[in-house]
Short mmCIF file of C-alpha atoms in Angstrom, two decimals:
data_model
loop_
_atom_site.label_atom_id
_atom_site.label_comp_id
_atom_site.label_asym_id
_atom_site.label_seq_id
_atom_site.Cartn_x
_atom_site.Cartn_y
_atom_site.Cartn_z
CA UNK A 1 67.31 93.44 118.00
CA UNK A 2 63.97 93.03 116.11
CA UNK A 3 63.05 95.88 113.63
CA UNK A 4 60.27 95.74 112.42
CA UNK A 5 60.51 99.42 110.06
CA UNK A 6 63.40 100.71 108.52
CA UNK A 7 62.47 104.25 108.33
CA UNK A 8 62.62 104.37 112.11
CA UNK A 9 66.15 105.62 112.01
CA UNK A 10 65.14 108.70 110.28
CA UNK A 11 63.09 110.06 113.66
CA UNK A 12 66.56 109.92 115.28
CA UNK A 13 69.52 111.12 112.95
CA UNK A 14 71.51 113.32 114.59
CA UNK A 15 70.87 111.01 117.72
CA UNK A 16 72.11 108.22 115.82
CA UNK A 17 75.04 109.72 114.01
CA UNK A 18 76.28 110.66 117.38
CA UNK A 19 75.89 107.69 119.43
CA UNK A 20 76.40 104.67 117.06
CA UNK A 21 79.46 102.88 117.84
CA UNK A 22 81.79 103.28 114.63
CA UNK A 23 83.80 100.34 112.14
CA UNK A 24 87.55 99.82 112.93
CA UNK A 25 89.78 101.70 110.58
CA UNK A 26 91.09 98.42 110.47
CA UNK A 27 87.89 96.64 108.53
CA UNK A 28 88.21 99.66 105.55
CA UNK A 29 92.28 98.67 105.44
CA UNK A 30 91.13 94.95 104.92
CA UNK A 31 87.73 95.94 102.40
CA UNK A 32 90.67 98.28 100.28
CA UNK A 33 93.34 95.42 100.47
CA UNK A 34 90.50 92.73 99.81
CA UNK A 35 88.75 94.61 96.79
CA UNK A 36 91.91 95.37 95.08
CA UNK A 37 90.56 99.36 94.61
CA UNK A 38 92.76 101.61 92.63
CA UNK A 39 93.30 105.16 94.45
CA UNK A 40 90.29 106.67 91.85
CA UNK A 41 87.94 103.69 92.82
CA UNK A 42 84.00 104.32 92.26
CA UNK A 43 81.87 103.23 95.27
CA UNK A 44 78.36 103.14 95.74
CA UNK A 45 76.89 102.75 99.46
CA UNK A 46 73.40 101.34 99.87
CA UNK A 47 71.67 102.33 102.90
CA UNK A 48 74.45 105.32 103.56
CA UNK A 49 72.45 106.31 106.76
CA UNK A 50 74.64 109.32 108.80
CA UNK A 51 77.61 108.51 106.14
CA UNK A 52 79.07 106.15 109.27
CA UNK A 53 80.84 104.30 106.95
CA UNK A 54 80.91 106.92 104.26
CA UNK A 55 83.18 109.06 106.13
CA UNK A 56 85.96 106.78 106.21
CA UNK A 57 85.94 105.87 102.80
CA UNK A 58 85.94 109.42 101.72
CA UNK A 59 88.81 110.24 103.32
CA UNK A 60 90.93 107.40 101.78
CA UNK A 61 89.84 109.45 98.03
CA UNK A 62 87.42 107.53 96.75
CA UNK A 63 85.05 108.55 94.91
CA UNK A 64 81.49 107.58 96.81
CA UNK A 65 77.55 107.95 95.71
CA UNK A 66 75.77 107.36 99.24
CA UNK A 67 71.72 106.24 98.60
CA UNK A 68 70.06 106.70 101.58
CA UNK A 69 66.60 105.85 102.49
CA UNK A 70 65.67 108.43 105.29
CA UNK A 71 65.77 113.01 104.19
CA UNK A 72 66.88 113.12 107.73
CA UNK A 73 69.50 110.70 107.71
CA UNK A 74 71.00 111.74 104.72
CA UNK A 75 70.94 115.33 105.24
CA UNK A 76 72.75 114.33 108.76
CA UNK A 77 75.49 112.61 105.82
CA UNK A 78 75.20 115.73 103.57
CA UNK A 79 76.39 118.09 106.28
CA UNK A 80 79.47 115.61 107.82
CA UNK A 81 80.64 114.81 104.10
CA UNK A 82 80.36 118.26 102.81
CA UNK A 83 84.06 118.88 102.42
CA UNK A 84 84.39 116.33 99.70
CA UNK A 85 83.60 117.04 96.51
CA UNK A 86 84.33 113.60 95.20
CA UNK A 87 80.95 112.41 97.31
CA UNK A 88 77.43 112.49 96.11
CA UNK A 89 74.68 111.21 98.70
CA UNK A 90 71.17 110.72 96.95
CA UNK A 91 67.80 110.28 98.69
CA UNK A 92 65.80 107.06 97.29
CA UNK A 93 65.04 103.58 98.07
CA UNK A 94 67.66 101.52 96.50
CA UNK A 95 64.78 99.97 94.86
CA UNK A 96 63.65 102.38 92.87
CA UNK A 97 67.33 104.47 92.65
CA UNK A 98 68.55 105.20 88.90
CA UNK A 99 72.17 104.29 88.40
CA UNK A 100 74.55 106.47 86.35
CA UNK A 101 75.72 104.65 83.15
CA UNK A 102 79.23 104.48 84.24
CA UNK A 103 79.80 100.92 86.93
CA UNK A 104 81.00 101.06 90.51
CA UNK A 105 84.30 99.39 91.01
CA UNK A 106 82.47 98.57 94.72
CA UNK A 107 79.21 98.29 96.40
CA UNK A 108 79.11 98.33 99.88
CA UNK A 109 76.50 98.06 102.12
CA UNK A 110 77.29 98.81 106.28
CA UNK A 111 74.44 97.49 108.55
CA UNK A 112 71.81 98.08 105.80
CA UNK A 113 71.65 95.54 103.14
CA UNK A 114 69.53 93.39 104.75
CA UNK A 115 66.72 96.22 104.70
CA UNK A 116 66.68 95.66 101.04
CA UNK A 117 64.29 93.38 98.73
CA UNK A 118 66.00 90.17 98.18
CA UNK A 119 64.59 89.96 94.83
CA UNK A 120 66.23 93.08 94.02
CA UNK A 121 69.54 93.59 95.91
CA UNK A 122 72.20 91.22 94.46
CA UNK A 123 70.88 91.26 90.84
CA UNK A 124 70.51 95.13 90.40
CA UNK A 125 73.85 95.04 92.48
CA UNK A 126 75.76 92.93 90.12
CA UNK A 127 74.47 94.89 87.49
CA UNK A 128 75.72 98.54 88.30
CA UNK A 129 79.24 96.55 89.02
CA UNK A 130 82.05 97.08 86.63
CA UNK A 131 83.71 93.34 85.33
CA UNK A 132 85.25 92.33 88.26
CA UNK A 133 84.20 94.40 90.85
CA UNK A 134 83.07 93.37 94.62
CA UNK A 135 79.92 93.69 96.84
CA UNK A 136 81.05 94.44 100.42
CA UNK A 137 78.35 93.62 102.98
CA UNK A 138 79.68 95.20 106.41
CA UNK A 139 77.53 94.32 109.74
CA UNK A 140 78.42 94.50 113.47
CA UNK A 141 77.38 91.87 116.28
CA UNK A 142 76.60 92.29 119.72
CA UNK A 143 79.29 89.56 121.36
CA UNK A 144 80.32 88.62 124.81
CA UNK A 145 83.41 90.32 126.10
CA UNK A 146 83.81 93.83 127.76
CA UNK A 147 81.48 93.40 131.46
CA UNK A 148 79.35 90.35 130.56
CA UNK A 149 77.70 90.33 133.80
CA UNK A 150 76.33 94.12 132.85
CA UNK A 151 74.69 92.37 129.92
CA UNK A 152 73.01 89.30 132.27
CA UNK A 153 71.98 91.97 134.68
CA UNK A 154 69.99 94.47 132.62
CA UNK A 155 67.92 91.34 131.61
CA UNK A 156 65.83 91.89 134.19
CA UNK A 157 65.50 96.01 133.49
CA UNK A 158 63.80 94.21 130.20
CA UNK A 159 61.43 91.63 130.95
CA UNK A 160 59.87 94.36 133.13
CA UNK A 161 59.88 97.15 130.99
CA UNK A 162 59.61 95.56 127.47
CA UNK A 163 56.40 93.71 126.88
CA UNK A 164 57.00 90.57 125.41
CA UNK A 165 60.89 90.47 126.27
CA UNK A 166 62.48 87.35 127.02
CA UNK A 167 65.77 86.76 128.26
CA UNK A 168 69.14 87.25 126.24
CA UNK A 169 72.49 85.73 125.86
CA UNK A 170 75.13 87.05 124.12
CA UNK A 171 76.91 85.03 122.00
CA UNK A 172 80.57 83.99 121.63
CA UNK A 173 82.19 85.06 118.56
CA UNK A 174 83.05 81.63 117.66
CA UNK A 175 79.54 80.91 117.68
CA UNK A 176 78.49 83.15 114.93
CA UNK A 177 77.72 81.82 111.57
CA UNK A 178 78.30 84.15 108.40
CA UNK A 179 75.11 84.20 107.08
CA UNK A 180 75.60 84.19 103.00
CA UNK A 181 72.97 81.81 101.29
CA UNK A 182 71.19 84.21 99.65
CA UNK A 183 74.72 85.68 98.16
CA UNK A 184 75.73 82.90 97.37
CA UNK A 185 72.62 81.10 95.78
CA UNK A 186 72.30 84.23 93.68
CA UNK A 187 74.91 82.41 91.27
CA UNK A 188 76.16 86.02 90.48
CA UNK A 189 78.96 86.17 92.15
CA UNK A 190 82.43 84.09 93.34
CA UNK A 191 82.60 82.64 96.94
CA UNK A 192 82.77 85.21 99.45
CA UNK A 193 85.25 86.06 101.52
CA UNK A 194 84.88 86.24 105.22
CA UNK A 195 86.86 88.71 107.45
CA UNK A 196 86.15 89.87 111.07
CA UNK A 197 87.72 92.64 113.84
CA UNK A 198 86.44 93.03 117.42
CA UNK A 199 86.59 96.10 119.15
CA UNK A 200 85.60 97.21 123.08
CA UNK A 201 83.83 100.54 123.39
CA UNK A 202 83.01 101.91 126.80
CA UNK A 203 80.20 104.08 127.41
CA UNK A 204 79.04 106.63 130.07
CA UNK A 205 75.97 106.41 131.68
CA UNK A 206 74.53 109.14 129.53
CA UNK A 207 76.17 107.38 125.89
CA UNK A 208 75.01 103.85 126.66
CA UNK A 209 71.21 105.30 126.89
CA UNK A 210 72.01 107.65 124.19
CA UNK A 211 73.17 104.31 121.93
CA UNK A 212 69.99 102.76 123.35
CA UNK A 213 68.12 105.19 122.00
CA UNK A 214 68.85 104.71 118.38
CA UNK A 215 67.40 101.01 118.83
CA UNK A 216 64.66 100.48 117.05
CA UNK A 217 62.28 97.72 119.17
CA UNK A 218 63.84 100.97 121.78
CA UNK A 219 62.08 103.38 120.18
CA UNK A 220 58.93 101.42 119.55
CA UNK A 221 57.90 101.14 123.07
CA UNK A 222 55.71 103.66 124.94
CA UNK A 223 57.21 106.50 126.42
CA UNK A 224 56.54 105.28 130.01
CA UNK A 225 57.95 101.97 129.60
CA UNK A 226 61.08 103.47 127.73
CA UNK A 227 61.71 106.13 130.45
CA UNK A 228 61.38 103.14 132.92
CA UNK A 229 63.44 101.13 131.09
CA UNK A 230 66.37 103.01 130.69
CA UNK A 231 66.05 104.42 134.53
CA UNK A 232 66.98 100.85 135.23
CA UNK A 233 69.35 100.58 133.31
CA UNK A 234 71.54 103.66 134.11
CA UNK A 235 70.46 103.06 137.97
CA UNK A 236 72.78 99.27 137.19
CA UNK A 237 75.55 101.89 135.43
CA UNK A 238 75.54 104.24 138.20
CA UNK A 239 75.27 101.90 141.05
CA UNK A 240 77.28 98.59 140.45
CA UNK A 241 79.52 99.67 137.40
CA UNK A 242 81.33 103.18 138.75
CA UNK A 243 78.61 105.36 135.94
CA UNK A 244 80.38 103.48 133.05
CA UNK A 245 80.42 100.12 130.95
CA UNK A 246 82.34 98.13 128.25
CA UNK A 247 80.99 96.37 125.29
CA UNK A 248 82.22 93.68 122.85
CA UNK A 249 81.49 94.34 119.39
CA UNK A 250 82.40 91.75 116.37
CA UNK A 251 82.90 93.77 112.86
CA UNK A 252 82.02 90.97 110.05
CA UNK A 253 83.26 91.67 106.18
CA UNK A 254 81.38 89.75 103.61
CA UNK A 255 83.78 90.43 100.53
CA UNK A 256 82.48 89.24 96.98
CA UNK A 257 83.85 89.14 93.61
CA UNK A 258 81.38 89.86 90.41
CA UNK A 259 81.37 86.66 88.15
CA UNK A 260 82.65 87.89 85.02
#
């Protein structure tokens, strides 16, 4: 997916919130296990969005400040989090956000830390971190797996809808590289750690061009070619798939210890 502006979220929160496939309860077990966090652990997510991944990380106790970009997005977050006093979302640019005094035990990042200025994001990170404490950076791939040949036969749908499309190919899992140079040439923290989950989510007609939706290069087309677009593609749903499809998504933990 190419994004090319990452306040483009914000024009579709509650779109967003409600389509966007979710993390396996399963990755938070591992990031608690893997992070060593006491039951009154500090956390501070960068790039908090909806409060996706704040949600499940509230309910385990902790104690989470969410700094999120987009008013829209976070006020989606304020709303769904509201019940817990021990969470605090805050509208900023993590560039420019003003840390308490007291350190985060964790810094975690879901889908979002790539938005943020490398010459900024692991040395202000390390900095708000207590003595050994971790930066979690949490994506999600697109993978082959659930109905592949939905996947090949959309490609068409895009090279004559999208302008300047070309054809895709999802990759195999074992294919995927972790991608942690930058983390690791930072020299500010311990080897990472590398953990991934896969899960299969099947979608409705009406939820795979909702989840479509929320895309950003999506978005940024023209209204014709986006209605056109996903016409096609729910015509391929309705018609050769029985109105719904699977997809293959790989969860990928990038677990790092402060250097002391």
């Amino acid at each position: 997916m190419s994004i090319d502006n990452k306040t483009t979220f914000n024009q579709v929160a509650e779109l967003y919130d409600r389509a966007r496939n979710r993390y396996p309860d399963r990755l938070f077990d591992g990031l608690v296990r893997l992070a060593g966090l006491a039951a009154d652990a500090r956390i501070l997510e960068i790039g908090c969005g909806t409060g996706i991944a704040t949600l499940p990380l509230a309910e385990r106790g902790y104690r989470v400040v969410g700094v999120e970009l987009g008013p829209q997005m976070a006020e989606v977050a304020r709303r769904k989090l509201a019940r817990f006093a021990q969470v605090d979302i805050q509208t900023a640019a993590y560039e420019d956000w003003l840390p308490p005094e007291e350190p985060f035990d964790l810094v975690i990042s879901a889908t979002a830390f790539h938005w943020i200025d490398p010459q900024v994001k692991y040395r202000k990170t390390a900095h708000i971190l207590k003595a050994g404490g971790h930066l979690a950076v949490v994506k999600y791939h697109h993978v082959a797996g659930g109905d592949d040949s939905f996947f090949e036969r959309v490609q068409s749908c895009y090279l004559r809808c999208m302008p300047g499309a070309s054809e895709l190919r999802l990759p195999q899992p074992q294919e995927l590289q972790p991608d942690t140079a930058q983390l690791e040439a930072s020299g500010l923290f311990e080897r990472p750690v590398i953990r991934n989950w896969d899960t299969i989510e099947t979608y409705t007609r009406q939820a795979y061009i909702e989840l479509l939706s929320t895309y950003s290069n999506h978005i940024a087309l023209d209204a014709a070619n986006r209605a056109q677009l996903l016409d096609c593609i729910g015509g391929i749903i309705d018609r050769e798939y029985g109105g719904q499809v699977r997809k293959r998504y790989l969860h990928e933990l990038i677990i790092a210890r402060k250097l002391v």
